Amino acid sequence: MDLPPLSLDQLFAVLSTAPTPADLYKILSDYEEQACLISPKEVELLSAFYTIFFFSHLLTDQIEEARALTKRMPQPILQTDSVQNCLLLLRAVWQSKHASIYKILRELPWPERAQSVVQSYENHFQQKTLKEVSNSYEAIRPAAAATYLGLDPTLAQQGDQEIIQRFTACGWSWDPETQLLHPKPVVSAPPKDNGLQRELSRVMALISH
Amino acid sequence: MMSDILTRLSAVPSRPHGATETTDETYDRQLRDLVTYLKQPGLVPSTTDPNEYLQVLSPSTHSLSFLYLLRFHIQQAQKRTKRDIPDVLQPGGILWKWAVRFLRSFDPIQIRYSIHEWRQLVEVVASAALTTSKSFLALKVTRDALEQLGLCGIFTSTHLLLVRLALLSSSYTYALPITNQLLYHFPTDADHVHHGYLSCSEHAPTTTLVTNASGISSKLTHRDHLQYFLYSAMIYMALKKWDEACHCLNAVITSPTSNAVSKIMVEAYKKWILVNLLGYGKVISCSIVVSLHDVGAWLIDLNAQIPPTSKMIAPHVMRVYQSVARPYISVAEAFEKGELQKMITEIDLGQTMWQADKNTGLVSQLFEAYDKFVIVKLGKTFSALTMADVLQRTSSTAQSPLQIEEFVASLVMSGALRANLSHTPHENGTTMLRLSLGSRSDTCRQEHIRAELIRARTALNAIAQGVTQTDQTLELSRENLQFLAKSQKWSGNSDKISSSGEAGGGGDIDEDIMGDGQ
């Protein structure tokens, strides 16, 4: 089915209506062909497209492919502010620099209409990190936990009740004596292991051929 | 005039899946007649506007007619402009749009009758995209066209084209639906084709239809096969999918060769060493072991039963590898022995070689991988360590306990290192790294066991499916054995059978006989 022509309005319509990040990624993947055919002079449209497409990669945890996307963007678009911000964000995500990630997301100037996807990624990253910290730490100082989740580490270290409550609301326990938080591991279903399926299919195909 | 031609062009629409109104024999004859008609010179006047006919025909319903008309217009445009890629064929041009639409929606059954023309169209589209430095556009179309055709494990020159386009356009994920497919056939020689199937039969195995004579692939050489797997490995490397990269590289380096070792194999061997270090921290011997190694302890026993890669490589080939890849082997030895300084020295000494081999990116990742695997190895000796201890025993990138903690935390949080971190009560206290799995909380342990059980169940399901398929291929299914038993009885009572008419009633029997020919 032919897609409606790519325009700023269409792009933001897709952004606001895509039910899940995977859908957003899929639709924008299809639009990348149209983006390739648009003159690089259309900086505003292309910059918005590649910014949102970049975030759709992050929202679906495709960091390596997000990096590849930055390699194939048209050269003039790489110089725009929002794509430059994307490059900074990519480096911070690549290096797992949590504090930098929140700083880039919150403090750098993102285009007004891209704010929703920036906010979505912040939420996604925060939730993902919360789960990872919950499963990795048995005991953690509030300042460290706050840094991971983009909260104020100074206030957390001072035992700020509001921050502590944010953690205890997630099932963590707070030991006032040791001043440590004890995360509660997050139990979730393991992802479907397509790799295993593929490997075994290879073995079975070799046997039968 | 035009309406007459259109009537003829649209006379053989594609058959819906499972349709029985037209028999295979009739449909086959209709399609062959149509091809003969389409090959007539001067079928359409050369002055015709491409849209005139293409707009009327559906690429999915009248695929053969559409393909020939499109080719005709492309050839006319080339003749008119005296250029291989006229403007109308460049990305965005009118013929480009028609070609893309066709390649995404054609009927694969109809195209079996003109597969050579189909490949030429894919190649001209790729060429048009490459000429305008828009290889990305050709990548997606080529992938979609290959998926639409459904070649089922047959390697063709279009596969090689696809991986080249993926690397040229830095678009790796888009190629995965094809590179993830298992390839185990080359197009067969026409002499070996099983003649029991009609090309339009839905049940005909693709291997019996896709022959060298059909033109599905340009002439393939040993080199094409090696290149495909090398390029596929490079795609996986870009995505840090080390298992898959290793599998592809294994296919290249263990490829049989009578005397000379090709440059592609040497390049693959160099990358194979680096990929092993990055993925597993050591040079592992066999792709199958590597891939299955992590999926569950129950599979580890396979390790001893599968011959190591070195045994799958002829000694003279191994000697060549070892002589030309000496710097890589030195780095790998230092890496595996945990000799950081030596590794750094070897990496510095080999800078020119890494650059010449275009392996600088992989080599630069070795430092982080070194730290990661040193920490993983610590788990074999220690059950718990402070960050200062970890820093003392690792390397390279981190300079302070805080930096190493960030690094270790990222490993634990990403799941690369199975361990727990624990802060001590004081503000400037230490951080403990607990490497023993026994230190995991009950919930984590239960979760781990549950995950392993789910993986084991998936593995068993995959094996069971494979066994069923293999039984069918080898004709060991219960139904077939029952049939054989019955046949033996029948052969003793042939008169009865012929009089009862059962012998000829066999759609099932026909299928089994067909199966023999596979």
XYZ file of C-alpha atoms in Angstrom:
727
model
C 0.000 0.000 0.000
C 1.328 3.421 -0.937
C 2.104 5.694 1.981
C 0.819 9.267 2.014
C 3.592 11.671 0.991
C 6.049 12.544 3.749
C 5.445 16.012 5.144
C 5.828 17.598 8.547
C 2.129 17.204 9.249
C 2.132 13.582 8.131
C 5.236 12.874 10.203
C 3.719 14.228 13.378
C 0.421 12.516 12.624
C 2.320 9.228 12.488
C 4.129 10.111 15.696
C 0.915 10.818 17.550
C -1.046 7.855 16.229
C 1.467 4.985 16.198
C 0.179 2.618 18.888
C 3.584 1.289 19.984
C 7.242 2.197 19.514
C 7.610 -0.875 17.286
C 4.804 0.443 15.060
C 6.399 3.870 14.953
C 9.704 2.309 13.932
C 8.030 0.190 11.261
C 6.121 3.075 9.700
C 9.140 5.378 9.716
C 11.270 2.593 8.211
C 8.861 2.574 5.311
C 9.090 6.342 5.069
C 12.882 6.307 4.956
C 12.700 5.585 1.228
C 10.670 8.741 0.673
C 13.086 10.668 2.878
C 15.936 9.487 0.644
C 14.231 11.039 -2.350
C 13.557 14.407 -0.749
C 15.988 17.189 -1.615
C 18.509 17.800 1.188
C 17.463 21.439 0.957
C 14.272 20.516 2.824
C 16.225 20.709 6.035
C 13.329 21.225 8.421
C 11.393 18.185 7.218
C 14.403 15.892 6.964
C 15.825 16.973 10.288
C 12.479 16.287 11.979
C 12.144 12.949 10.212
C 15.602 11.690 11.088
C 15.312 12.938 14.672
C 12.064 11.059 15.261
C 13.275 8.011 13.348
C 16.421 8.019 15.493
C 14.302 8.044 18.648
C 12.176 5.195 17.313
C 15.384 3.145 17.179
C 16.196 3.993 20.786
C 12.653 3.236 21.881
C 13.000 -0.238 20.381
C 16.511 -0.673 21.840
C 18.265 -0.819 18.479
C 21.359 1.099 19.453
C 23.666 -0.356 16.794
C 21.179 0.337 14.028
C 20.619 3.857 15.426
C 24.344 4.394 14.976
C 24.097 3.054 11.432
C 21.261 5.504 10.760
C 23.494 8.422 11.698
C 26.001 7.147 9.111
C 23.488 7.213 6.273
C 21.737 10.502 7.004
C 22.244 13.155 4.308
C 25.301 15.263 5.135
C 23.535 18.670 5.455
C 21.056 17.171 7.939
C 23.875 16.010 10.203
C 24.691 19.647 10.905
C 21.252 20.552 12.235
C 20.863 21.172 15.962
C 18.429 18.363 16.650
C 20.496 15.753 14.788
C 23.610 17.005 16.585
C 21.706 16.452 19.839
C 20.877 12.957 18.650
C 24.570 12.248 18.091
C 25.383 13.420 21.631
C 22.590 11.275 23.008
C 23.774 8.264 21.027
C 27.267 8.597 22.472
C 25.902 8.846 26.005
C 23.642 5.806 25.515
C 26.471 3.860 23.883
C 28.702 4.562 26.881
C 25.931 4.010 29.458
C 26.431 7.521 30.890
C 23.136 7.796 32.710
C 23.574 11.307 34.072
C 24.541 12.615 30.626
C 21.562 10.906 28.994
C 19.059 12.661 31.279
C 20.909 15.954 30.900
C 20.839 15.739 27.106
C 17.177 14.771 27.049
C 16.109 17.490 29.464
C 18.371 20.404 28.825
C 19.242 20.452 25.144
C 16.871 22.323 22.812
C 14.716 19.743 21.026
C 12.187 20.857 18.391
C 8.835 21.659 19.968
C 6.934 19.003 18.021
C 9.525 16.326 18.846
C 9.121 16.867 22.592
C 6.686 13.983 22.922
C 9.088 11.424 21.507
C 11.923 12.816 23.635
C 9.699 12.468 26.697
C 8.691 8.952 25.638
C 12.306 7.935 25.426
C 13.084 9.433 28.813
C 10.265 7.371 30.331
C 11.367 4.274 28.462
C 14.968 4.702 29.531
C 13.972 5.353 33.127
C 11.800 2.224 33.273
C 14.443 0.110 31.603
C 17.101 1.365 33.993
C 14.860 0.823 37.006
C 14.458 -2.797 36.004
C 18.168 -3.230 35.361
C 19.168 -1.652 38.674
C 16.548 -3.722 40.502
C 18.069 -6.895 39.125
C 21.700 -5.856 39.518
C 21.994 -4.306 42.978
C 21.313 -5.969 46.304
C 21.930 -2.725 48.133
C 22.445 0.719 46.673
C 23.111 4.188 48.042
C 20.240 6.598 47.325
C 22.509 8.995 45.443
C 23.621 6.283 43.048
C 20.064 5.075 42.547
C 18.934 8.645 41.941
C 21.650 9.161 39.327
C 20.554 6.050 37.490
C 16.975 7.266 37.386
C 17.654 10.895 36.636
C 16.680 12.207 40.058
C 18.614 14.680 42.215
C 21.509 12.722 43.787
C 22.222 15.407 46.421
C 18.678 15.379 47.741
C 18.644 11.600 47.631
C 21.837 11.390 49.661
C 20.273 13.671 52.251
C 17.461 11.150 52.593
C 14.808 13.286 50.908
C 11.541 11.532 51.691
C 9.948 12.220 48.340
C 12.801 10.539 46.488
C 12.969 7.611 48.902
C 9.231 7.124 48.469
C 9.638 6.946 44.709
C 11.856 3.927 45.241
C 9.804 2.294 47.953
C 6.766 2.686 45.679
C 8.559 0.286 43.317
C 8.784 -2.321 46.058
C 12.281 -1.373 47.200
C 12.947 -1.276 50.922
C 14.709 1.552 52.751
C 17.016 0.862 55.677
C 17.348 4.143 57.613
C 20.088 2.688 59.772
C 22.474 1.834 56.960
C 21.035 4.537 54.696
C 20.787 2.011 51.906
C 18.023 1.050 49.506
C 17.387 -2.623 48.830
C 15.922 -3.070 45.350
C 13.294 -5.665 44.638
C 14.208 -7.782 41.608
C 11.822 -7.403 38.689
C 10.655 -10.740 37.421
C 9.677 -10.776 33.786
C 9.286 -13.376 31.099
C 12.488 -13.966 29.180
C 12.380 -12.740 25.609
C 11.652 -15.322 22.951
C 14.954 -16.864 21.972
C 14.854 -16.746 18.182
C 18.571 -17.418 18.038
C 18.158 -20.816 19.663
C 15.327 -21.689 17.316
C 17.450 -20.687 14.352
C 20.514 -22.617 15.487
C 18.566 -25.788 16.064
C 16.777 -25.383 12.741
C 20.208 -25.168 11.109
C 21.305 -28.393 12.752
C 18.097 -30.168 11.802
C 18.281 -28.868 8.221
C 21.851 -30.150 7.954
C 20.731 -33.552 9.186
C 17.863 -33.800 6.729
C 19.770 -32.552 3.675
C -5.749 -1.983 -31.005
C -4.779 -1.129 -27.431
C -7.863 -2.822 -26.044
C -7.012 -5.976 -28.008
C -3.511 -6.067 -26.598
C -4.785 -5.386 -23.095
C -7.300 -8.184 -23.369
C -4.525 -10.559 -24.303
C -2.149 -9.219 -21.607
C -4.699 -9.661 -18.877
C -5.987 -13.007 -20.099
C -4.040 -15.069 -17.544
C -4.544 -13.619 -14.081
C -2.725 -15.152 -11.129
C -4.527 -18.012 -9.416
C -5.674 -17.463 -5.865
C -3.990 -19.729 -3.336
C -5.567 -23.182 -3.411
C -7.765 -22.392 -6.404
C -8.906 -25.446 -8.307
C -10.922 -23.969 -11.191
C -7.933 -24.102 -13.508
C -5.829 -27.237 -13.403
C -2.057 -27.038 -13.188
C -1.754 -28.365 -16.722
C -4.091 -25.726 -18.175
C -2.529 -22.897 -16.196
C 0.965 -24.015 -17.184
C -0.010 -24.038 -20.852
C -1.673 -20.608 -20.564
C 1.376 -19.085 -18.958
C 3.754 -20.595 -21.513
C 1.553 -19.264 -24.342
C 1.506 -15.867 -22.689
C 5.302 -15.772 -22.482
C 5.544 -16.670 -26.147
C 3.104 -13.871 -26.934
C 4.989 -11.381 -24.757
C 8.274 -12.189 -26.460
C 6.963 -11.104 -29.844
C 8.882 -8.128 -31.189
C 6.887 -4.956 -31.676
C 4.076 -6.063 -29.435
C 3.613 -2.540 -28.141
C 4.457 0.521 -30.261
C 7.732 2.067 -29.099
C 6.086 5.471 -28.770
C 3.625 4.261 -26.167
C 3.502 6.136 -22.872
C 4.630 3.670 -20.140
C 1.689 4.632 -17.968
C -0.798 3.772 -20.673
C -0.522 0.017 -20.160
C 1.131 -0.240 -16.762
C -1.652 1.696 -15.092
C -4.222 -0.752 -16.373
C -2.426 -3.960 -15.438
C -2.001 -5.111 -11.882
C 1.575 -6.127 -10.978
C 0.275 -8.749 -8.577
C -2.411 -10.239 -10.844
C -0.810 -9.910 -14.271
C 2.781 -10.241 -13.158
C 4.187 -11.748 -16.343
C 2.603 -9.168 -18.631
C 3.587 -6.363 -16.291
C 7.204 -7.539 -16.139
C 7.564 -7.758 -19.918
C 5.952 -4.377 -20.501
C 8.120 -2.768 -17.875
C 11.226 -4.293 -19.432
C 10.105 -3.083 -22.818
C 9.761 0.485 -21.578
C 13.112 0.347 -19.803
C 14.805 -0.882 -22.973
C 13.082 1.816 -25.020
C 14.225 4.504 -22.593
C 17.779 3.162 -22.660
C 17.754 3.123 -26.453
C 16.286 6.606 -26.662
C 18.730 8.217 -24.242
C 21.695 5.930 -25.061
C 22.226 5.591 -21.332
C 22.105 2.468 -19.180
C 20.234 4.373 -16.504
C 17.983 6.987 -18.089
C 16.403 9.629 -15.873
C 13.054 7.842 -15.843
C 14.733 4.823 -14.253
C 16.581 6.747 -11.575
C 15.099 6.696 -8.061
C 11.927 8.734 -8.135
C 11.537 8.437 -11.919
C 8.383 6.984 -13.427
C 9.901 3.633 -14.403
C 11.644 3.351 -11.057
C 8.269 3.704 -9.324
C 6.682 1.040 -11.500
C 9.636 -1.291 -10.964
C 9.501 -0.873 -7.192
C 5.773 -1.434 -7.133
C 6.164 -4.586 -9.222
C 9.048 -6.043 -7.196
C 7.033 -5.725 -4.012
C 3.838 -7.286 -5.244
C 4.494 -9.730 -8.086
C 3.019 -13.199 -8.112
C 5.949 -15.584 -7.466
C 4.242 -18.444 -9.297
C 3.861 -16.480 -12.537
C 7.399 -15.165 -12.278
C 8.740 -18.722 -12.302
C 8.116 -18.560 -16.054
C 10.367 -15.518 -16.531
C 12.772 -15.601 -13.678
C 15.699 -14.434 -15.781
C 13.823 -11.253 -16.673
C 12.915 -10.808 -12.997
C 16.587 -10.939 -12.001
C 17.543 -8.490 -14.724
C 14.960 -6.072 -13.388
C 16.320 -6.391 -9.827
C 19.820 -5.767 -11.121
C 18.861 -2.749 -13.175
C 17.028 -1.253 -10.191
C 20.109 -1.815 -8.014
C 22.304 -0.308 -10.672
C 20.043 2.747 -10.914
C 20.225 3.272 -7.157
C 23.988 2.808 -7.063
C 24.511 5.242 -9.924
C 22.756 7.915 -7.897
C 24.491 6.920 -4.636
C 21.216 5.803 -3.120
C 22.069 2.183 -2.455
C 19.703 2.181 0.500
C 16.716 2.366 -1.861
C 17.873 -0.670 -3.791
C 18.525 -2.614 -0.601
C 14.928 -2.510 0.570
C 13.506 -3.294 -2.844
C 15.930 -6.192 -3.368
C 15.127 -7.612 0.038
C 11.390 -7.347 -0.563
C 11.734 -8.936 -3.999
C 13.751 -11.863 -2.622
C 11.228 -12.396 0.158
C 8.377 -12.218 -2.323
C 10.016 -14.813 -4.556
C 10.552 -17.191 -1.627
C 13.618 -19.076 -2.725
C 13.735 -21.386 0.301
C 17.424 -21.789 0.966
C 18.766 -21.376 -2.569
C 21.817 -19.147 -2.930
C 21.740 -16.780 -5.899
C 23.674 -13.795 -7.156
C 20.818 -11.601 -5.880
C 21.729 -12.641 -2.330
C 25.243 -11.380 -2.883
C 23.885 -8.164 -4.354
C 21.721 -7.678 -1.270
C 24.533 -7.949 1.289
C 26.719 -5.647 -0.804
C 23.932 -3.060 -0.837
C 23.478 -3.414 2.924
C 27.148 -2.693 3.562
C 27.289 0.144 1.042
C 24.256 1.848 2.551
C 25.105 1.150 6.226
C 21.664 -0.386 6.704
C 22.210 -3.651 8.446
C 18.940 -4.629 10.088
C 17.075 -4.453 6.777
C 19.209 -7.288 5.395
C 18.611 -9.638 8.321
C 15.403 -11.284 7.023
C 17.535 -12.669 4.185
C 20.877 -13.243 5.915
C 19.119 -15.066 8.759
C 17.754 -17.611 6.307
C 19.560 -20.893 6.061
C 21.120 -21.393 2.624
C 21.767 -24.963 1.600
C 21.258 -25.149 -2.156
C 22.792 -23.730 -5.272
C 20.567 -23.460 -8.344
C 20.555 -26.944 -9.809
C 21.676 -27.920 -13.285
C 18.807 -28.467 -15.657
C 19.863 -32.103 -16.061
C 19.083 -32.792 -12.452
C 15.669 -31.227 -12.422
C 12.833 -33.453 -11.416
C 10.446 -33.314 -14.313
C 7.421 -34.474 -12.386
C 6.415 -30.959 -11.394
C 4.867 -28.198 -13.395
C 6.346 -24.764 -12.768
C 2.999 -23.380 -11.654
C 2.372 -26.117 -9.108
C 2.056 -24.622 -5.628
C 3.529 -27.777 -4.142
C 6.576 -27.953 -6.351
C 9.746 -27.554 -4.285
C 11.564 -24.414 -5.370
C 14.784 -26.380 -5.716
C 13.337 -28.348 -8.599
C 12.190 -25.218 -10.412
C 15.028 -22.816 -9.844
C 17.725 -24.032 -12.163
C 20.787 -22.476 -13.692
C 19.001 -22.567 -17.021
C 16.135 -20.486 -15.615
C 18.505 -17.563 -15.142
C 17.689 -17.044 -11.467
C 21.311 -16.290 -10.852
C 24.252 -15.047 -12.808
C 27.027 -17.619 -13.003
C 28.120 -18.348 -9.452
C 31.649 -19.130 -8.480
C 33.308 -20.323 -5.305
C 34.295 -16.709 -4.729
C 30.658 -15.492 -4.727
C 29.741 -17.978 -2.058
C 32.673 -16.914 0.128
C 31.950 -13.245 -0.427
C 28.328 -13.650 0.563
C 29.233 -15.165 3.905
C 32.021 -12.669 4.526
C 29.696 -9.734 3.823
C 26.947 -11.287 5.933
C 29.446 -11.628 8.768
C 30.318 -7.951 8.409
C 26.639 -7.062 8.713
C 26.392 -9.062 11.936
C 29.598 -7.490 13.241
C 28.138 -4.025 12.746
C 25.194 -5.132 14.884
C 27.484 -6.842 17.419
C 25.785 -10.161 16.776
C 28.915 -12.171 17.389
C 27.330 -15.640 17.237
C 25.946 -15.049 13.781
C 29.115 -13.318 12.583
C 31.178 -16.261 13.787
C 28.877 -18.718 12.044
C 29.265 -16.919 8.711
C 33.029 -16.557 9.074
C 33.304 -20.252 9.905
C 31.581 -21.019 6.618
C 34.290 -19.048 4.819
C 37.401 -20.219 6.633
C 36.428 -23.885 6.593
C 35.469 -23.798 2.947
C 37.162 -26.670 1.105
C 39.993 -25.723 -1.188
C 42.313 -27.915 -3.189
C 45.434 -25.786 -3.225
C 45.481 -21.977 -3.190
C 43.849 -20.141 -0.322
C 41.827 -17.158 -1.473
C 42.287 -13.660 -0.133
C 38.653 -13.707 1.008
C 39.370 -16.698 3.233
C 42.411 -14.989 4.723
C 40.416 -11.814 5.388
C 37.706 -13.900 7.002
C 40.230 -15.692 9.196
C 41.582 -12.371 10.501
C 38.097 -11.146 11.297
C 37.198 -14.526 12.769
C 39.977 -14.188 15.363
C 38.807 -10.712 16.363
C 35.136 -11.696 16.452
C 35.947 -14.637 18.704
C 37.822 -12.395 21.114
C 35.030 -9.819 21.133
C 32.250 -12.323 21.493
C 33.746 -15.008 23.695
C 37.042 -13.704 25.045
C 38.937 -16.501 23.380
C 39.329 -18.150 20.021
C 36.606 -20.753 20.094
C 36.795 -23.752 17.894
C 33.398 -24.287 16.340
C 30.477 -22.110 15.403
C 27.865 -24.624 16.442
C 29.390 -24.986 19.869
C 29.700 -21.255 20.163
C 26.111 -20.629 19.305
C 24.681 -23.264 21.512
C 27.156 -22.816 24.292
C 25.268 -20.182 26.171
C 21.750 -21.451 25.805
C 21.782 -23.986 28.546
C 24.044 -26.279 30.425
C 22.336 -29.307 28.929
C 23.806 -28.533 25.550
C 27.378 -28.186 26.742
C 28.010 -31.892 26.300
C 27.789 -31.319 22.573
C 31.071 -29.479 22.895
C 33.122 -32.607 23.026
C 31.378 -34.260 20.110
C 31.772 -31.623 17.459
C 35.104 -31.392 15.677
C 36.920 -28.127 16.292
C 37.233 -25.684 13.433
C 40.958 -26.279 13.216
C 40.197 -29.908 12.379
C 37.755 -28.803 9.705
C 40.459 -26.769 7.976
C 42.972 -28.540 5.791
C 46.515 -28.374 7.259
C 47.929 -26.494 4.273
C 45.165 -23.896 4.603
C 45.799 -23.549 8.321
C 49.503 -22.995 7.646
C 48.659 -20.156 5.267
C 46.301 -18.601 7.807
C 48.867 -18.787 10.546
C 51.596 -17.225 8.471
C 49.597 -14.300 7.068
C 47.572 -13.576 10.200
C 50.520 -13.688 12.618
C 49.872 -10.257 14.189
C 46.242 -11.228 14.842
C 47.296 -14.483 16.455
C 49.788 -12.646 18.675
C 47.082 -10.267 19.857
C 44.748 -13.192 20.501
C 47.397 -15.039 22.524
C 48.068 -11.997 24.683
C 44.333 -11.415 25.105
C 43.628 -14.986 26.134
C 46.572 -15.160 28.546
C 45.533 -11.896 30.152
C 48.807 -10.168 29.242
C 47.528 -6.628 28.868
C 50.830 -4.905 28.208
C 51.776 -7.406 25.565
C 48.363 -7.011 23.941
C 48.734 -3.219 23.879
C 52.203 -3.568 22.336
C 50.985 -6.003 19.711
C 48.056 -3.750 18.862
C 50.400 -0.759 18.469
C 52.775 -2.744 16.302
C 49.978 -3.912 14.022
C 48.367 -0.501 13.376
C 49.340 -0.501 9.711
C 47.949 -3.969 9.217
C 44.650 -3.221 10.987
C 44.209 -0.174 8.777
C 45.099 -2.028 5.599
C 42.707 -4.832 6.516
C 40.012 -2.338 7.578
C 39.845 -3.969 10.974
C 40.730 -0.916 13.065
C 37.185 -0.681 14.427
C 37.161 -4.276 15.603
C 40.643 -3.984 17.111
C 39.684 -0.828 18.993
C 36.886 -2.754 20.699
C 39.343 -5.272 22.108
C 40.233 -3.141 25.156
C 36.698 -3.066 26.477
C 36.251 -6.743 25.651
C 39.492 -7.504 27.483
C 38.213 -5.824 30.635
C 34.894 -7.574 30.331
C 36.357 -11.047 30.036
C 38.944 -10.447 32.767
C 36.068 -9.592 35.093
C 34.074 -12.624 33.915
C 37.124 -14.819 34.602
C 37.443 -13.387 38.117
C 34.230 -15.236 38.895
C 36.094 -18.525 38.567
C 38.456 -17.584 41.397
C 36.587 -15.156 43.621
C 33.078 -15.073 44.916
C 33.220 -11.405 45.869
C 35.555 -8.482 45.241
C 35.667 -4.783 45.993
C 35.896 -2.362 43.107
C 39.461 -1.508 44.104
C 40.321 -5.208 43.740
C 38.642 -5.361 40.375
C 40.516 -2.264 39.216
C 43.824 -3.792 40.283
C 43.188 -6.908 38.228
C 41.794 -5.296 35.104
C 43.227 -2.804 32.825
C 43.039 -0.591 30.534
C 40.263 1.865 30.196
C 39.235 2.614 33.776
C 41.486 4.720 35.994
C 39.609 4.851 39.301
C 37.314 2.615 41.390
C 34.434 4.876 40.366
C 35.154 4.401 36.663
C 35.520 0.661 37.024
C 32.287 0.561 38.991
C 30.507 2.317 36.139
C 31.947 -0.213 33.738
C 31.142 -3.237 35.905
C 27.646 -1.912 36.578
C 27.027 -1.553 32.844
C 28.119 -5.171 32.351
C 25.867 -6.435 35.127
C 22.929 -4.298 34.068
C 23.174 -5.352 30.441
C 23.294 -9.001 31.459
C 26.811 -9.507 30.055
C 28.068 -10.404 33.524
C 26.054 -12.572 35.882
C 26.749 -10.958 39.211
C 25.328 -8.635 41.817
C 26.527 -5.309 43.101
C 26.161 -4.205 46.675
C 26.996 -0.877 48.238
C 28.324 -0.834 51.793
C 26.617 1.415 54.333
C 29.049 4.338 54.492
C 28.780 7.333 52.247
C 32.228 6.823 50.795
C 32.142 3.104 51.339
C 33.120 0.453 48.912
C 31.060 -1.419 46.366
C 31.137 -5.194 46.420
C 30.877 -7.273 43.299
C 29.411 -10.683 44.086
C 30.297 -13.061 41.303
C 28.972 -16.258 42.805
C 25.581 -17.230 41.447
C 24.793 -18.489 44.938
C 24.661 -14.933 46.104
C 21.673 -14.216 43.923
C 18.414 -13.719 45.667
C 15.873 -16.510 45.624
C 13.665 -14.571 43.221
C 16.542 -14.055 40.807
C 17.537 -17.670 41.046
C 13.994 -18.817 40.423
C 13.755 -16.434 37.514
C 17.003 -17.760 36.096
C 15.821 -21.372 36.371
C 12.487 -20.439 34.824
C 14.226 -18.771 31.905
C 16.424 -21.828 31.416
C 13.383 -24.100 31.456
C 11.635 -21.954 28.862
C 14.744 -22.053 26.676
C 14.989 -25.809 27.058
C 11.323 -26.162 26.108
C 11.850 -23.994 23.023
C 14.859 -26.108 22.097
C 12.927 -29.338 22.496
C 10.070 -27.977 20.397
C 12.518 -26.978 17.676
C 14.124 -30.416 17.763
C 10.737 -32.135 17.679
C 9.692 -30.074 14.652
C 12.997 -30.868 12.988
C 12.582 -34.570 13.668
C 9.101 -34.524 12.136
C 10.380 -32.696 9.055
C 13.348 -35.030 8.741
C 11.043 -38.011 9.044
C 8.975 -36.605 6.215
C 12.042 -35.934 4.080
C 13.426 -39.385 4.724
C 9.941 -40.863 4.453
C 10.022 -42.311 7.912
C 6.698 -40.879 9.014
C 4.180 -43.281 10.515
C 1.791 -42.695 7.605
C 4.447 -43.546 5.093
C 5.562 -46.658 6.941
C 1.930 -47.779 7.111
C 1.650 -47.084 3.415
C 4.776 -49.142 2.704
C 3.437 -51.995 4.805
C 0.177 -51.827 2.872
C 2.070 -51.681 -0.429
C 3.912 -54.850 0.463
C 0.618 -56.548 1.169
C -0.756 -55.192 -2.082
C 2.196 -56.388 -4.095
C 1.300 -59.883 -3.026
C -2.296 -59.341 -4.172
C -1.879 -57.179 -7.222
C -4.897 -58.579 -8.976
C -7.160 -57.658 -6.131
C -5.765 -54.164 -6.018
C -6.240 -53.464 -9.659
C -9.772 -54.703 -9.512
C -10.591 -52.644 -6.436
C -9.210 -49.510 -8.086
C -7.486 -48.325 -4.942
C -4.048 -48.175 -6.464
C -4.985 -45.340 -8.726
C -6.901 -43.442 -6.073
C -4.042 -41.984 -4.600
C -3.383 -38.423 -4.281
C -1.414 -39.566 -1.260
C 0.373 -42.223 -3.257
C 1.338 -39.718 -5.910
C 2.744 -37.409 -3.262
C 4.832 -40.157 -1.774
C 6.160 -41.157 -5.145
C 7.025 -37.530 -5.803
C 8.796 -37.485 -2.484
C 11.118 -40.191 -3.690
C 12.380 -37.988 -6.367
C 13.536 -35.254 -4.074
